[in-house]
Structures are given as structure tokens and as C-alpha cells.
XYZ file of C-alpha atoms in Angstrom:
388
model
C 0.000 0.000 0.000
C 1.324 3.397 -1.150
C 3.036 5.071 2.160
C 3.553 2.098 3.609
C 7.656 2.511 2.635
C 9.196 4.832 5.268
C 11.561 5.413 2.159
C 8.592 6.893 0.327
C 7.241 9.012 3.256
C 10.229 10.486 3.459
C 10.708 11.101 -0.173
C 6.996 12.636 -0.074
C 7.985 15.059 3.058
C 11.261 16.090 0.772
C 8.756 17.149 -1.955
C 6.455 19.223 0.625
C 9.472 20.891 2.273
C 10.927 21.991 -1.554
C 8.157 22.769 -2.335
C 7.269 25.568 0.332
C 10.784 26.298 0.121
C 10.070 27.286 -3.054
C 6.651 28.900 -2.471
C 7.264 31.864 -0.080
C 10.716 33.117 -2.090
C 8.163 33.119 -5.006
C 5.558 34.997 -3.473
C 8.327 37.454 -2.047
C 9.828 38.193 -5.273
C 6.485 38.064 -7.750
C 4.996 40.248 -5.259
C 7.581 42.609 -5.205
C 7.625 42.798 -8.970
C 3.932 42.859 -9.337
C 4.096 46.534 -7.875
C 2.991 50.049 -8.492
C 4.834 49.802 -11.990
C 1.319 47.502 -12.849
C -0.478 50.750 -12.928
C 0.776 52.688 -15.659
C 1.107 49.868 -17.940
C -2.557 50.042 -19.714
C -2.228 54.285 -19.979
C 1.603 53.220 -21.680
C 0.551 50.492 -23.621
C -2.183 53.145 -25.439
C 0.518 55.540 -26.407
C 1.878 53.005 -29.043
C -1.126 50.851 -29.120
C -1.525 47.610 -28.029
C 0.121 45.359 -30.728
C 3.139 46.869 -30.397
C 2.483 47.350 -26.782
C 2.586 43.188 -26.539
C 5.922 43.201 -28.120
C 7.328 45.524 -25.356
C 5.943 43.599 -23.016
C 7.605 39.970 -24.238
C 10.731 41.408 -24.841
C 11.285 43.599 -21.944
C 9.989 40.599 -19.930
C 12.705 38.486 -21.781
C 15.396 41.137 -21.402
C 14.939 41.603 -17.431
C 14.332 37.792 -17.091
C 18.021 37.415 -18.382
C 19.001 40.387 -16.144
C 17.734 38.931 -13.247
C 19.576 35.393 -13.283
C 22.587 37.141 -14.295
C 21.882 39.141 -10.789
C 21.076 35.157 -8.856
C 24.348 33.950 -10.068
C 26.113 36.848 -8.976
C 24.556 36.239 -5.383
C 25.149 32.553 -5.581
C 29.164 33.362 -6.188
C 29.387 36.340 -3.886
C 29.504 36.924 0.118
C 25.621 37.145 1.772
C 24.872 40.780 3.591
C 26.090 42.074 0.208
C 23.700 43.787 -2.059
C 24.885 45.657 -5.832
C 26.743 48.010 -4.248
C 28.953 45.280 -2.735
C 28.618 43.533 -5.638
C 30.242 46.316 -8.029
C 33.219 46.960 -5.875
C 34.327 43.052 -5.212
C 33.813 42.418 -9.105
C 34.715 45.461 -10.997
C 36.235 47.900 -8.342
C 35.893 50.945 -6.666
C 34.922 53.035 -10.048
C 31.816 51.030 -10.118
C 30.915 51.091 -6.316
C 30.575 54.557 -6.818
C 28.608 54.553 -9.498
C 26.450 51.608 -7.977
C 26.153 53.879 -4.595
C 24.616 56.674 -6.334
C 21.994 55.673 -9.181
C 21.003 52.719 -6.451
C 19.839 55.709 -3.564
C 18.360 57.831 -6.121
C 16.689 54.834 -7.723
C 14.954 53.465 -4.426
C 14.451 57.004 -3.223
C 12.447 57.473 -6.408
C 11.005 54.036 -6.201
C 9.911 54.968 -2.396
C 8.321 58.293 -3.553
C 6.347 56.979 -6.115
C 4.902 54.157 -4.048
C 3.702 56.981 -1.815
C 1.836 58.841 -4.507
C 0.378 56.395 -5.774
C -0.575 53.685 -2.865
C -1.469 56.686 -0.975
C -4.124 57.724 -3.415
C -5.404 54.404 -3.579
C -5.824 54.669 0.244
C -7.428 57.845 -0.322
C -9.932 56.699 -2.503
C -10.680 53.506 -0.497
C -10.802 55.681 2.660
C -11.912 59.186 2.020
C -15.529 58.440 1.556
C -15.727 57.149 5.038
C -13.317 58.503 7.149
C -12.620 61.655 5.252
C -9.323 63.702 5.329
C -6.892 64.957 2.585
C -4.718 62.807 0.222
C -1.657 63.616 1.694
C -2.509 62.565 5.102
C -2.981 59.169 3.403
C 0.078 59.460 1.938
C 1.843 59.880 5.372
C -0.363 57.256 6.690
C 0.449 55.141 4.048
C 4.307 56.203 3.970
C 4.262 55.552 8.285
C 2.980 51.867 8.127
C 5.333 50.987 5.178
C 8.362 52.574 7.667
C 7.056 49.740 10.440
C 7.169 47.275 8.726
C 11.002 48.397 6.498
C 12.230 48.567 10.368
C 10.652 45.366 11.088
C 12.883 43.472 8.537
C 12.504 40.303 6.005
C 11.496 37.748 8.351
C 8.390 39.235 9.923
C 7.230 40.060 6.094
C 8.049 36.622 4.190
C 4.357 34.933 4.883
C 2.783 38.743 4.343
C 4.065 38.869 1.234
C 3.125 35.623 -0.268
C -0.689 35.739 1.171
C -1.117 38.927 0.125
C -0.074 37.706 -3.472
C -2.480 34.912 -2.827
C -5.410 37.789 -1.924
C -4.171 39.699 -5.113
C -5.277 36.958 -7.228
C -8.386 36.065 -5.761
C -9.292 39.787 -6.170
C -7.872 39.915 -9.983
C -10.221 37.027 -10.474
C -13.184 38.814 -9.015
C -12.534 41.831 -11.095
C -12.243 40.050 -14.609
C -15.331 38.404 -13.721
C -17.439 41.730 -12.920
C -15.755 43.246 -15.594
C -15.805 40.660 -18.598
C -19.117 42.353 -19.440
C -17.948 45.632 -19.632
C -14.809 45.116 -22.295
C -15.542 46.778 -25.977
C -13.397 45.267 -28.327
C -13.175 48.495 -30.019
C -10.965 49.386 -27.189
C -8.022 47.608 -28.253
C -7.774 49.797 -31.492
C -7.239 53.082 -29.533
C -3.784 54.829 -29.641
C -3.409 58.164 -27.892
C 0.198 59.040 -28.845
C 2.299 60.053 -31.796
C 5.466 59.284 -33.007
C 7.833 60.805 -30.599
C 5.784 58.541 -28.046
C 6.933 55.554 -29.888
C 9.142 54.587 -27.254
C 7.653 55.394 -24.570
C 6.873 52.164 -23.068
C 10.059 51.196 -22.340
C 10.881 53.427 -18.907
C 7.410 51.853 -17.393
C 7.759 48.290 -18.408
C 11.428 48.080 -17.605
C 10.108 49.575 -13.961
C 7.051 46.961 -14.037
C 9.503 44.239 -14.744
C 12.387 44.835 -12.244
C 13.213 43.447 -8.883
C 17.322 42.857 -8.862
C 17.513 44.530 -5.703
C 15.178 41.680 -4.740
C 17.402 38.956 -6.012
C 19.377 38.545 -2.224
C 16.981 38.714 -0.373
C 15.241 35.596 -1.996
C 19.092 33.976 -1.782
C 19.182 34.836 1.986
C 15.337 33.651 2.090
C 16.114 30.322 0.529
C 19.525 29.679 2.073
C 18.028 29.741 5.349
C 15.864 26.469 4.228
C 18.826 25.109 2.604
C 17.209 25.487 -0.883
C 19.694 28.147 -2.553
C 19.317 25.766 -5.461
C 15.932 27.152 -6.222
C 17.173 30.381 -6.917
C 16.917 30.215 -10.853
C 13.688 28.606 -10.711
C 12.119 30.708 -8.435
C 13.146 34.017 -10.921
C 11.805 31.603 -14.096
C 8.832 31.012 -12.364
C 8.388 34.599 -11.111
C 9.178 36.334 -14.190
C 6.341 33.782 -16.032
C 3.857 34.728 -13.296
C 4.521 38.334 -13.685
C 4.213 38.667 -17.716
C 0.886 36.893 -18.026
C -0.440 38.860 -14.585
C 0.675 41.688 -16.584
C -1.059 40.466 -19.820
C -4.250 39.778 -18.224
C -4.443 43.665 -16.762
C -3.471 45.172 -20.089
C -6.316 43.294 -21.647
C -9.033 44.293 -18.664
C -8.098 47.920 -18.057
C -7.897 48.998 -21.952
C -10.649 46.583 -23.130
C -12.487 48.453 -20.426
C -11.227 52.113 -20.553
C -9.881 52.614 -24.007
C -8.459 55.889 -24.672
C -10.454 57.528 -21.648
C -7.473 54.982 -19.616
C -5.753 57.152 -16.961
C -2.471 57.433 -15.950
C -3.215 55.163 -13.199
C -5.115 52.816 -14.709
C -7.797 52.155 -11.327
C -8.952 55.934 -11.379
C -10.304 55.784 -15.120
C -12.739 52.751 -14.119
C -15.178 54.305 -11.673
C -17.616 55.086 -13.813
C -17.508 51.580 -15.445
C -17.320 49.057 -12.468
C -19.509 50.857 -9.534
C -18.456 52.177 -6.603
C -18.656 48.614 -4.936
C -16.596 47.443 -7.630
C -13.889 50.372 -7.392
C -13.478 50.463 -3.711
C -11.728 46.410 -4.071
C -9.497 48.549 -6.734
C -8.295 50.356 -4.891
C -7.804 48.396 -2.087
C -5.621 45.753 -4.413
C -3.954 49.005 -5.620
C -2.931 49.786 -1.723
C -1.901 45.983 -1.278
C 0.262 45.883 -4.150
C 2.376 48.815 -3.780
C 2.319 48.296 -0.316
C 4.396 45.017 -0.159
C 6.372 45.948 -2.414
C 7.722 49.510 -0.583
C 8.756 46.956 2.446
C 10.816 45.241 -0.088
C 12.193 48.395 -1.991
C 12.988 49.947 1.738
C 14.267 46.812 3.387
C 16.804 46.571 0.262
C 18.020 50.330 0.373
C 18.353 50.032 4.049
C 20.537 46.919 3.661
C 22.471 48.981 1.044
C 23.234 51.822 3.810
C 23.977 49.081 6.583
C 26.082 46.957 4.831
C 27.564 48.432 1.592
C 28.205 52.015 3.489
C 28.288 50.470 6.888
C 25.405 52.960 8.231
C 24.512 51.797 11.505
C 21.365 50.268 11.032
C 18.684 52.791 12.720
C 20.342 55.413 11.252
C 20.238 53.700 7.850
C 16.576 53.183 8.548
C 16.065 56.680 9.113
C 17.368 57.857 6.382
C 15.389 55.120 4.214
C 12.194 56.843 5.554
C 13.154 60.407 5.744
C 14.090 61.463 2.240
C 10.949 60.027 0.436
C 8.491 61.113 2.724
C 9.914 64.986 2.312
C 10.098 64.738 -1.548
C 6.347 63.774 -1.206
C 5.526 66.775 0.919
C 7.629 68.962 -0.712
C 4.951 68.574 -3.852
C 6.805 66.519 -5.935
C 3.898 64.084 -7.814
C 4.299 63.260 -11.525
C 4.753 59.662 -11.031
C 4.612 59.106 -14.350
C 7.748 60.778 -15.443
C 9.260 58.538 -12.325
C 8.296 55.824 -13.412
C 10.030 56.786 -17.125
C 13.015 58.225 -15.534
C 13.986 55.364 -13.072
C 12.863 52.262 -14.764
C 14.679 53.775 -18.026
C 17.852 55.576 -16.791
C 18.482 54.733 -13.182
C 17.677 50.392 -13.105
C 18.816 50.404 -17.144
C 22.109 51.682 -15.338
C 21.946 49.118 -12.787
C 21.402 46.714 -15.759
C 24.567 47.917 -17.213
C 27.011 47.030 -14.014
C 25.073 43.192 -13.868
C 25.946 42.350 -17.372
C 29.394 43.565 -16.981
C 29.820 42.221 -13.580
C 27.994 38.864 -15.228
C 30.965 39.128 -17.933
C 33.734 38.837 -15.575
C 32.189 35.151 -13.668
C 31.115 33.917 -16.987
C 33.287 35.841 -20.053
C 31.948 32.678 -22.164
C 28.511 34.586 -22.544
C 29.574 37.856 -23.972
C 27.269 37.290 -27.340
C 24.341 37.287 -25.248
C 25.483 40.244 -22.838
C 26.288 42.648 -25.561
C 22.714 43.216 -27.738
C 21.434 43.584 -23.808
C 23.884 46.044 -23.178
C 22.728 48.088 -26.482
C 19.161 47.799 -25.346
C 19.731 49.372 -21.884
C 22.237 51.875 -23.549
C 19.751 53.404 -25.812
C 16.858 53.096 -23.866
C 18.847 55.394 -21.023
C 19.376 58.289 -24.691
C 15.663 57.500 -25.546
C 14.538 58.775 -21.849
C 16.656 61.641 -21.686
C 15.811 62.897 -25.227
C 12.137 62.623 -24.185
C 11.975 64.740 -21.246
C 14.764 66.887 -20.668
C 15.294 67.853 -24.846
């Protein structure tokens, strides 16, 4: 009888223990991707129209796929407690260190703000028409619990984050079915910008797409259960999850909003879904970039402690002081964030990966060098657009 082998039970209670070895670095690092960047897709994906939209979207997703286990060997073959900073200076010296310091803390200090713009306003509109109160106080509100839990650290948040992917789901599921009805296949026609827009996907998908700064925390995560050999499939598997998530909320919000699609995506459906409908929006909008500040605030706070050997509180602070002022100061076009980081600041981060990546593995240089023309002209492509 089947069990009846101690050989076998103990083969079965291997599987189990991989297995949610596996599951809770996934949920980490799919829930940290699956972020605010989700947002702007549908109002980026109508500036080129969809089509051509899809194409972004498979061969971003392919680009920062490759990134990303370039990033999980790195971490394999490195010291733990190090993060890119650490990385840059053991594998390509103090030049790059420097450069790694700088467009990292502007990067998650951007990253931070925008989460605060934009999962504050979700809390805001899930809030407001109950408790009342200003947008800003929700962005504090919103900014202080995020702070807890930073200062609280990985271990507290590991089950968070993967049941509150879980919840995700079950509320993407709800909201295709209430809005199947509502999807005009008209809709996928629309285009709303010109030719200078033609690349303008790129800044917002790269940011959709990119977690790096994730990439040791899920080693740490993993090599606590003994399962660092799960680090490539957990990115595969992550990565999948991510571009067919994505897929599926391109396809809802623009079948949906069509060219009336707002920046934000959740704010252009009110009128469409109800105001039952709306207020789960929202809140999925609040859970989503919620987890994945914690992550995006743990990680620069590890970068402080132990690239720049901040003591930790302090490095904490700082974490949580500089995004919360740039929010009060007034500064709220997350849109051009979104553009700016995901196609300057993480394309540069991109850059020192594939050229750290180079030096463990100099046998893969034909498939580092077309990604290092991608990132390159992406970075002239995002300056061009806004600042010429």
C-alpha cells in the first residue's frame, strides 16, 4: 500500500518541504515585482497601441528575465549581507561602487516616492468616503505603516508577502469576472500618442519588470531552508507569473477604458465598475504597492547598513526620511518617475550586472552585448524625451 515505505514518506515530506521552500521566495519576489509599476502599464501600452504594446511587453519581460539570473548567479558566487553596491566593488572595483552607490539611492528614493503617490491615493480613494481627510494625510499614513514594517525586517514580512499575493489573485479574479461584461473590443484599437511617443513604453515596463535589488533577499530567504538551489527557478517562475499577470491587466483595463485609460489605470474605471466594484481597486492598488515599498525599503536600508556600513537605525532613518519629504515637498508626476527610473536609473543598474555577469562567466559575452545596447539606448531615448 502506497506510504507504507518509510523510504517513500520520506521522499513525499522532501517534496512538501521543496516545495514551500520554493513557495514563499516566489511569493516574495512576484509580489515585489507585481508593484505600483502595474499601474501605468494600460495608460503606456495606449501611447503606441496595443500590438506593439505586446511586443514591449515579451521582450522587456525576456530582457529583465536574463538580467535577473545574471543578478542570482552573482549572489550565488558572492559573500551574503552584500547587495549591488557590494557587488560592483568586489567584481569590478571601486569606479563602479561609486557609481552603484549613487543611481542605487536615487533609484529606491524614487522608487519609495512613487509608491507613496500612488498607494497613498489608492488609500485615499478607499478611505476618504468614510473617514474623510486629505490625500496627503494618506500618503503619510500610508508612507508611516510601510516605515514599520522596512524597520521590522525580512522575516516578519516573508508569509505577508506571499498571502497577500495569494489575496491579489483572488481579487484579480473577481474583477475580470465583474468586468468581462464591460470590455468593448473596439478598445483595443485606440492609440493616444504620436510618433515621438513611440518609445515610450520602455521606462514603465522596464520599472514593471524589475526586482534585482530583490534577487538577495530571496538567496538569503532560501539559504536559510537550505534550498539556494531554487534560486533560478524561483526568478523563471516569477518572471512567467509576472508577464501573463501583466497580460491579463493590459487586456481588462484597456478593453475596459480605451483611450479615456488614466495614468493610473484604477482611477479611469469608476464610472464603469460601480463604486462597490472600485473600492476592491483600490484596495488591491494599496496591497500591491504596499508590499512591495517593504521590499524596496528593506533593500536600500541593507544597502546603507552593509555596503556604506550605516549603523542600522540610522540607515533606517534615512530610508524613511528622504521620500516622505520629496512627497511633501509637492513633488507628484509619477509618471515621469516611473520613465526616468525604470529607463535611466535600473537600465544603469542593468549595465554594471551584465558587466559584472561578464567577468564570472566571459563565455557569454554574445548574449550580454545586444542587452547592453538595449539598456544603452533606452537610457538616450529617456533623456531625449523629457529633458530635450
Amino acid at each position: 500500500m502506497k506510504g507504507s515505505d518509510p523510504f517513500e514518506v520520506v521522499r513525499d515530506m522532501a517534496k512538501f518541504n521543496d516545495l514551500k521552500t520554493f513557495l514563499y521566495p516566489w511569493g516574495v519576489l512576484t509580489n515585489t515585482i507585481i508593484g505600483i509599476g502595474i499601474f501605468a502599464l494600460p495608460y503606456a501600452a495606449l501611447k503606441v497601441g496595443l500590438p506593439l504594446a505586446l511586443l514591449y511587453l515579451a521582450g522587456l519581460g525576456a530582457v529583465v528575465g536574463l538580467i535577473h539570473s545574471m543578478f542570482g548567479e552573482l549572489a550565488l558566487k558572492t559573500p551574503d549581507y552584500k547587495r549591488l553596491v557590494g557587488f560592483a566593488k568586489i567584481h569590478l572595483g571601486r569606479w563602479a561602487q561609486g557609481v552603484a552607490v549613487a543611481i542605487s539611492i536615487i533609484g529606491f528614493f524614487g522608487s519609495l516616492l512613487a509608491y507613496i503617490i500612488i498607494g497613498g491615493g489608492f488609500l485615499y480613494q478607499f478611505c476618504a468616503p468614510f473617514l474623510g481627510g486629505s490625500e496627503t494625510l494618506y500618503g503619510v499614513v500610508y508612507f508611516a505603516l510601510g516605515a514599520l514594517f522596512v524597520y521590522l525586517g525580512i522575516g516578519f514580512i516573508s508569509r505577508f508577502e506571499f498571502w497577500g499575493l495569494v489575496l491579489f489573485f483572488m481579487i484579480l479574479l473577481l474583477l475580470a469576472v465583474q468586468g468581462m461584461p464591460l470590455i468593448s473590443w473596439e478598445n483595443f484599437t485606440a492609440r493616444t500618442g504620436g510618433a515621438a511617443d513611440i518609445f515610450f513604453p520602455y521606462g514603465p515596463i522596464l520599472f514593471a519588470f524589475w526586482a534585482t535589488s530583490s534577487i538577495p533577499e530571496i538567496e538569503e530567504m532560501l539559504g536559510r531552508n537550505g534550498g539556494k538551489k531554487m534560486l533560478g527557478k524561483v526568478i523563471s517562475a516569477s518572471m512567467a507569473t509576472v508577464f501573463f499577470t501583466y497580460l491579463l491587466f493590459i487586456f481588462f483595463i484597456v478593453g475596459i477604458g480605451g483611450a479615456q485609460t488614466a495614468e493610473s489605470a484604477l482611477i479611469g474605471l469608476q464610472d464603469a465598475l460601480g463604486a462597490n466594484v472600485v473600492a476592491i481597486l483600490f484596495f488591491l492598488g494599496f496591497i500591491t504597492t504596499f508590499s512591495s515599498f517593504i521590499i524596496t525599503g528593506l533593500s536600500l536600508k541593507k544597502i546603507l547598513a552593509y555596503d556604506l556600513k550605516i549603523n542600522k537605525n540610522l540607515a533606517w532613518l534615512i530610508t524613511s526620511a528622504v521620500p516622505i519629504a520629496l512627497f511633501l515637498s509637492g513633488l507628484r508626476d509619477f509618471m515621469m518617475i516611473f520613465s526616468l527610473i525604470g529607463g535611466v536609473f535600473l537600465a544603469i543598474d542593468g549595465i554594471l550586472i551584465i558587466l559584472m555577469y561578464q567577468k564570472i562567466r566571459p563565455d557569454r559575452k554574445m548574449i550580454c552585448w545586444p542587452l547592453l545596447l538595449i539598456l544603452a539606448g533606452g537610457i538616450i531615448y529617456e533623456l531625449v524625451y523629457y529633458f530635450v
